[in-house]
Amino acid sequence: MDAILERSHALKQEVVDFVLDAEGDIAQALESYAAGKLRTGNGNSTQQDLVIDSFVIEGKVGDKSPLELFIESHPDLPQSDRNLISSWHRSFMGLFAIAKILPDGFELRNWLTDKYYIVKPNNPKTLQELSRLKEGEILLTRISPVTDIYWTFFSNFTIMGKLGKPKLAVAIGNFKETYKNNLYSDAPDLLEEAWNSVTQYHEQFVEFFGADEITLPGYQLNKKIGEFQEIVTEKYLAATGIDTSKSIAEMAQEAEIGEEEIKAAVEEMGADAKVASQIFNNNGSSKMVMPKVDLPAELKKAEQVTAISHPRWGQMFLPTYSKVKTILSTADWQNIEGAQKLIRYYLEDKSINAFIWYRLAQEYPNTLENVLQTVLERPDFQLNRDLDTLLEEFHKPLEPDLPEIASVPLHLHNLFQAAVAEVHKSKPQSKGQKKPAKGFK
């Protein structure tokens, strides 16, 4: 084992001990970071260790990282150690497939970005635990660079075994939900393109609907969203050079897959033949694919649904937004049935993000302040001073995560569609019956 590889193990432990033994600002920052990360999940020892490792890499104490503070507090540290520790800022969580087993490690494929890494265990215990792994098995773990050529396992790992396409698609969907900050950590170009797609979607939404907000009965909004989706798809396919003139039969022949399987998969998605052409016969240059946008099934029968678009927060569907606006535009709002319950729902439910609150605060500043003073029983509450603190109290991030409408890498999109086709093929369903889709879409 290379000396630098062994040193990476010892240094990592020193950094973790430094963080756990610290008091003051570092201890407070870790506590706050861990509270947010452990809010979801089972909180077992593996997850706790992952959270600590994530804080070491991604956390902030003031304007500095724990890695920077460790280096500053060890002035006698050799330059080689300083360089190694500084390189760990590139460490990231990933869902890896074992592409090849090497004499002293593995070649891993990061399923999120389709990038490959040489990864070597840096201690005998990890080497022994991973010795039984076989090609094709899936690992959930964090890796960090050691040299320009290879990486090492920075954290504990979860061995998920060999996964078929449906289970792999679900695992990737779960990763996307749990490790949002690490979605495209090693592919900033994909991340930038995904964020750009959200802005483009918003611009097209405003162009189509004439505003960034529209309220319609659920069935009408569903129809309009479908029309909008067709136009967006046409523009996207034209921009990527996809030939949308081919029939399902031609696509099936070229993709070497049964025509009925393509039709079944398309029906499961709610997509059309043009999207199928993109999925099964993409000859364009784009690395990313726009996902299908659907009005959730429970909202299609709603009396009213408001669709709101934002260039960063993405698209939101809210069946009660009109009622909230009515509450905030009524002087005697307390006489409206269910008013306090609805306002509290908007605070507590994670689907109502900070942007919605900022939007309401901008349109109804005086009323919203009065309503929150009453509902929260906080007569001193001031909207312009206390809103952000209130949103954080109710676990609402003040900055957006990558929205669901963002484009996804082509290889993930194709994986998910293949998973849908596989599920449909193995479990025939009666006509008209559909299963809800999970994972990337």
XYZ file of C-alpha atoms in Angstrom:
441
model
C 0.000 0.000 0.000
C 1.370 3.418 -0.987
C 2.593 5.602 1.870
C 0.302 8.465 0.838
C -2.658 6.084 0.806
C -1.912 4.923 4.342
C -1.351 8.526 5.401
C -4.795 9.487 4.062
C -6.391 7.083 6.543
C -4.473 8.456 9.542
C -5.069 12.075 8.528
C -8.775 11.546 8.035
C -9.068 10.181 11.572
C -7.091 13.133 12.939
C -9.421 15.590 11.208
C -12.544 13.822 12.499
C -11.145 13.757 16.050
C -10.309 17.459 15.749
C -13.931 18.237 14.822
C -15.504 15.993 17.472
C -13.206 17.269 20.244
C -13.704 20.913 19.330
C -15.735 23.361 21.381
C -17.212 26.759 20.617
C -17.977 27.686 16.999
C -16.995 24.318 15.492
C -19.144 22.371 17.970
C -22.122 24.670 17.351
C -21.722 24.433 13.585
C -21.553 20.621 13.735
C -24.615 20.437 15.971
C -26.632 22.648 13.656
C -25.432 20.776 10.544
C -26.172 17.354 12.046
C -29.634 18.416 13.231
C -30.601 19.292 9.689
C -29.120 16.170 8.108
C -30.452 13.697 10.708
C -33.983 15.063 10.546
C -34.701 12.381 7.963
C -33.429 8.811 7.992
C -33.023 6.252 10.739
C -30.124 7.977 12.517
C -28.090 4.766 12.838
C -24.330 4.799 13.383
C -23.534 4.553 9.660
C -25.683 7.584 8.893
C -24.194 9.501 11.823
C -20.674 8.781 10.569
C -21.656 9.923 7.067
C -23.056 13.167 8.476
C -19.826 13.854 10.377
C -17.770 13.135 7.272
C -20.041 15.380 5.212
C -19.595 18.189 7.739
C -15.817 17.774 7.584
C -15.955 18.266 3.799
C -18.977 20.507 3.193
C -19.597 22.234 6.526
C -18.857 25.880 7.303
C -17.662 27.518 10.503
C -18.077 31.168 9.719
C -16.564 31.499 6.255
C -14.105 28.613 6.626
C -14.372 24.857 6.252
C -13.381 22.386 9.005
C -10.528 21.251 6.747
C -9.167 24.789 6.568
C -9.470 25.210 10.337
C -7.609 21.936 10.909
C -4.729 23.053 8.699
C -4.597 26.444 10.435
C -4.470 24.814 13.860
C -1.569 22.543 12.851
C 1.177 24.923 11.656
C 3.806 22.166 11.665
C 1.867 20.003 9.221
C 4.042 18.982 6.222
C 3.109 20.543 2.895
C 2.274 17.095 1.480
C -0.333 16.611 4.243
C -1.725 20.091 3.643
C -2.103 19.380 -0.066
C -3.788 16.050 0.596
C -6.260 17.519 3.088
C -7.052 20.469 0.805
C -7.814 18.049 -2.044
C -10.583 16.531 0.064
C -12.788 19.498 -0.774
C -13.393 17.509 -3.987
C -14.717 14.522 -1.995
C -18.308 13.526 -2.764
C -21.033 10.993 -2.049
C -22.004 8.719 -4.888
C -23.885 5.620 -5.903
C -21.177 3.510 -7.487
C -21.218 0.351 -9.558
C -18.152 -1.884 -9.465
C -16.980 -1.819 -13.068
C -13.762 -3.789 -12.527
C -11.958 -5.459 -9.634
C -8.268 -4.521 -9.464
C -5.464 -6.151 -7.451
C -5.444 -3.320 -4.903
C -8.860 -1.734 -5.401
C -11.677 -1.154 -7.836
C -12.721 0.758 -10.895
C -16.029 2.355 -9.897
C -18.686 3.965 -12.057
C -20.597 6.857 -10.497
C -24.127 6.175 -11.671
C -25.185 9.782 -11.161
C -22.730 11.208 -13.682
C -21.430 8.170 -15.609
C -17.841 8.947 -14.570
C -15.254 6.304 -13.659
C -12.735 6.273 -10.793
C -9.882 4.080 -9.576
C -10.614 3.704 -5.843
C -8.332 1.934 -3.360
C -9.030 1.029 0.290
C -6.624 2.857 2.610
C -6.651 0.422 5.556
C -6.696 -3.377 6.047
C -10.187 -3.401 7.614
C -11.840 -1.789 4.588
C -9.802 -3.969 2.240
C -11.042 -7.088 4.017
C -14.684 -5.921 4.091
C -14.673 -5.198 0.363
C -12.768 -8.330 -0.684
C -15.952 -10.313 -1.308
C -17.473 -7.793 -3.715
C -18.136 -8.725 -7.323
C -18.402 -6.742 -10.524
C -21.798 -5.139 -10.993
C -22.528 -4.654 -7.297
C -23.641 -1.236 -6.079
C -21.995 0.784 -3.291
C -23.265 3.899 -1.537
C -20.257 5.749 -0.164
C -18.098 8.876 -0.168
C -14.755 8.890 -1.975
C -11.871 11.377 -1.822
C -8.807 11.974 -4.011
C -5.396 10.657 -3.001
C -3.376 11.438 -6.126
C -4.196 12.647 -9.623
C -4.643 8.990 -10.602
C -6.674 7.343 -7.868
C -9.095 7.928 -4.992
C -9.918 6.200 -1.698
C -12.981 5.397 0.401
C -13.432 8.373 2.722
C -16.478 7.068 4.599
C -18.338 3.966 5.613
C -20.178 2.280 2.798
C -23.464 0.517 2.214
C -23.249 -2.563 0.004
C -26.468 -2.788 -2.010
C -25.562 -5.846 -4.081
C -26.490 -6.298 -7.714
C -29.621 -4.337 -8.605
C -31.913 -4.838 -11.562
C -32.914 -1.756 -13.510
C -36.141 -1.077 -11.559
C -34.419 -1.293 -8.158
C -31.443 0.711 -9.411
C -33.774 3.439 -10.668
C -35.429 3.578 -7.243
C -32.020 3.650 -5.497
C -30.963 6.600 -7.672
C -34.240 8.357 -6.918
C -33.637 7.840 -3.192
C -30.087 9.183 -3.547
C -31.421 12.225 -5.360
C -33.766 12.906 -2.444
C -31.254 12.235 0.361
C -28.034 13.658 -1.081
C -29.260 16.634 -3.089
C -25.988 18.512 -2.695
C -24.037 15.596 -4.165
C -26.238 14.968 -7.167
C -23.680 16.065 -9.787
C -20.736 16.888 -7.498
C -18.128 15.574 -9.907
C -19.768 17.008 -13.031
C -20.241 20.780 -12.691
C -21.105 20.984 -16.382
C -24.126 18.725 -15.853
C -25.159 20.723 -12.796
C -24.911 23.994 -14.687
C -26.921 22.593 -17.587
C -29.581 21.301 -15.176
C -29.946 24.735 -13.545
C -30.043 26.414 -16.959
C -32.870 24.092 -17.971
C -34.943 25.348 -15.024
C -34.510 28.932 -16.216
C -35.416 27.938 -19.769
C -38.491 26.085 -18.561
C -39.609 29.164 -16.607
C -39.189 31.414 -19.646
C -41.237 29.020 -21.771
C -43.898 28.800 -19.032
C -44.284 32.590 -18.966
C -44.336 32.735 -22.768
C -47.065 30.075 -22.976
C -49.294 31.146 -20.064
C -48.608 34.894 -20.241
C -47.575 35.057 -16.555
C -45.606 33.120 -13.946
C -48.824 32.182 -12.109
C -52.054 30.666 -13.390
C -55.106 29.277 -11.556
C -57.561 26.903 -13.250
C -59.774 23.942 -12.348
C -57.606 20.860 -12.063
C -58.852 19.159 -15.216
C -58.355 22.329 -17.278
C -54.871 22.963 -15.893
C -53.934 19.350 -16.630
C -55.001 19.857 -20.238
C -53.071 23.124 -20.539
C -49.953 21.599 -18.964
C -50.204 18.801 -21.541
C -50.363 21.334 -24.367
C -47.472 23.251 -22.855
C -45.447 20.044 -22.525
C -45.932 19.255 -26.205
C -44.630 22.665 -27.231
C -41.653 22.446 -24.867
C -40.854 18.944 -26.146
C -41.039 20.086 -29.762
C -38.616 22.937 -29.057
C -36.260 20.681 -27.135
C -36.163 17.969 -29.784
C -35.697 20.517 -32.549
C -32.769 22.034 -30.636
C -31.108 18.633 -30.143
C -31.604 17.465 -33.719
C -33.935 14.553 -32.945
C -35.938 13.158 -35.846
C -39.537 13.132 -34.563
C -41.067 11.934 -37.827
C -40.451 8.222 -37.219
C -43.237 5.849 -36.297
C -43.297 3.630 -33.216
C -42.553 0.654 -35.488
C -39.445 2.340 -36.912
C -38.257 3.267 -33.438
C -38.806 -0.276 -32.199
C -36.781 -1.737 -35.066
C -33.879 0.670 -34.586
C -33.863 0.281 -30.790
C -34.086 -3.540 -31.117
C -36.993 -3.661 -28.690
C -40.559 -4.865 -29.161
C -43.054 -2.325 -30.456
C -45.539 -3.272 -27.728
C -42.882 -2.758 -25.045
C -42.220 0.776 -26.297
C -45.941 1.541 -26.367
C -46.354 0.167 -22.846
C -43.437 2.186 -21.522
C -44.720 5.334 -23.231
C -48.177 4.823 -21.690
C -46.618 4.320 -18.260
C -44.750 7.612 -18.652
C -47.657 9.558 -20.039
C -45.345 10.542 -22.892
C -45.864 10.457 -26.654
C -44.056 8.953 -29.635
C -41.786 11.965 -29.985
C -40.484 11.528 -26.459
C -40.061 7.808 -27.179
C -37.955 8.748 -30.195
C -35.755 10.810 -27.938
C -35.450 7.998 -25.389
C -34.763 5.078 -27.680
C -33.024 6.688 -30.652
C -31.293 9.861 -29.508
C -28.927 11.082 -32.187
C -28.483 14.553 -30.746
C -25.520 15.980 -28.916
C -27.220 16.899 -25.619
C -26.035 15.170 -22.440
C -29.267 16.026 -20.642
C -32.941 15.165 -21.126
C -35.943 17.174 -20.020
C -38.240 15.139 -17.738
C -41.960 14.705 -18.325
C -44.027 17.229 -16.367
C -47.390 16.023 -15.083
C -50.040 17.445 -12.822
C -50.155 15.072 -9.824
C -53.125 12.685 -10.075
C -54.803 13.936 -6.889
C -54.903 17.477 -8.286
C -56.536 16.670 -11.625
C -59.961 16.627 -9.940
C -59.306 19.622 -7.683
C -61.714 22.548 -7.872
C -58.835 24.975 -8.351
C -55.090 24.532 -8.763
C -52.491 27.288 -9.019
C -49.356 26.645 -11.055
C -46.424 28.920 -10.249
C -43.084 28.986 -12.039
C -39.763 30.469 -10.915
C -36.361 30.431 -12.668
C -34.660 28.918 -9.607
C -37.363 27.311 -7.453
C -38.954 25.560 -10.419
C -42.635 24.726 -10.759
C -45.192 24.374 -7.969
C -48.793 23.123 -8.047
C -50.902 24.426 -5.145
C -54.616 23.570 -4.772
C -55.098 25.947 -1.819
C -53.120 28.995 -2.949
C -56.242 30.915 -3.978
C -57.746 30.369 -0.528
C -54.565 31.602 1.168
C -54.681 34.727 -0.986
C -58.326 35.191 -0.032
C -57.403 34.939 3.652
C -54.641 37.506 3.252
C -56.853 39.942 1.336
C -59.719 39.817 3.874
C -59.773 42.178 6.864
C -61.774 39.797 9.072
C -59.851 36.767 7.915
C -60.430 34.933 11.193
C -64.062 34.425 10.168
C -62.961 32.317 7.197
C -63.418 28.653 8.053
C -60.135 26.760 8.401
C -58.004 29.891 7.970
C -55.622 29.275 10.866
C -55.328 25.582 10.038
C -54.397 26.378 6.427
C -51.777 28.955 7.414
C -50.221 26.469 9.810
C -50.254 23.831 7.061
C -48.293 26.233 4.852
C -45.730 26.518 7.635
C -45.465 22.827 8.455
C -45.757 21.064 5.099
C -42.455 20.638 3.253
C -44.143 21.088 -0.147
C -44.678 24.779 0.627
C -41.233 26.234 0.096
C -39.661 29.520 1.166
C -40.310 31.105 -2.227
C -44.086 30.802 -1.715
C -43.747 32.633 1.593
C -41.573 35.336 0.036
C -44.174 35.751 -2.697
C -47.019 36.110 -0.213
C -44.944 38.481 1.934
C -44.305 40.734 -1.050
C -47.979 40.846 -2.073
C -49.623 40.973 1.387
C -46.976 42.281 3.829
C -49.284 43.876 6.418
C -51.949 41.178 6.474
C -49.447 38.321 6.512
C -47.648 39.848 9.461
C -50.924 40.151 11.375
C -51.988 36.614 10.464
C -48.687 35.119 11.639
C -48.797 37.121 14.874
C -52.207 35.608 15.571
C -51.618 32.036 14.392
C -48.261 31.754 16.167
C -49.352 33.784 19.191
C -46.305 36.016 18.721
C -47.517 39.637 18.953
C -43.969 40.977 18.450
C -43.431 39.106 15.168
C -42.163 41.397 12.395
C -42.285 40.087 8.861
C -39.268 41.983 7.515
C -37.146 40.972 10.513
C -38.347 37.493 11.487
C -39.576 35.713 8.331
C -36.310 33.951 7.457
C -35.850 32.798 11.051
C -39.426 31.492 11.073
C -38.927 29.567 7.830
C -35.752 27.969 9.180
C -37.626 27.087 12.374
C -40.073 25.124 10.223
C -37.198 23.478 8.298
C -37.708 25.367 5.044
C -34.416 25.937 3.156
C -33.929 29.571 2.194
C -32.189 28.573 -1.051
C -33.638 26.151 -3.613
C -32.465 22.625 -4.303
C -32.356 21.569 -7.934
C -36.069 21.353 -8.879
C -37.792 18.258 -10.240
C -38.318 19.940 -13.623
C -34.557 20.195 -14.189
C -33.131 18.168 -17.035
C -31.412 14.916 -16.080
C -28.441 13.141 -17.696
C -29.399 11.037 -20.690
C -28.026 7.792 -19.219
C -30.247 8.177 -16.125
C -33.282 9.020 -18.190
C -32.742 5.964 -20.364
C -32.211 3.775 -17.290
C -35.509 4.862 -15.831
C -37.434 4.270 -19.044
C -35.853 0.829 -19.411
C -36.869 0.106 -15.808
C -40.456 1.101 -16.582
C -40.514 -1.180 -19.631
C -39.028 -4.055 -17.585
C -41.598 -3.675 -14.816
C -44.408 -3.561 -17.350
C -43.102 -6.616 -19.174
C -42.766 -8.709 -16.000
C -46.064 -7.607 -14.459
C -48.767 -7.245 -17.098
C -51.557 -4.915 -16.045
C -55.153 -4.672 -17.092
C -56.046 -2.019 -19.653
C -56.224 1.461 -18.199
C -54.410 0.542 -14.998
C -51.210 2.429 -14.301
C -48.545 2.124 -11.667
C -47.016 5.231 -10.153
C -43.477 5.800 -11.340
C -40.535 6.180 -8.969
C -36.963 7.291 -9.413
C -35.760 9.754 -12.046
C -38.370 10.960 -14.487
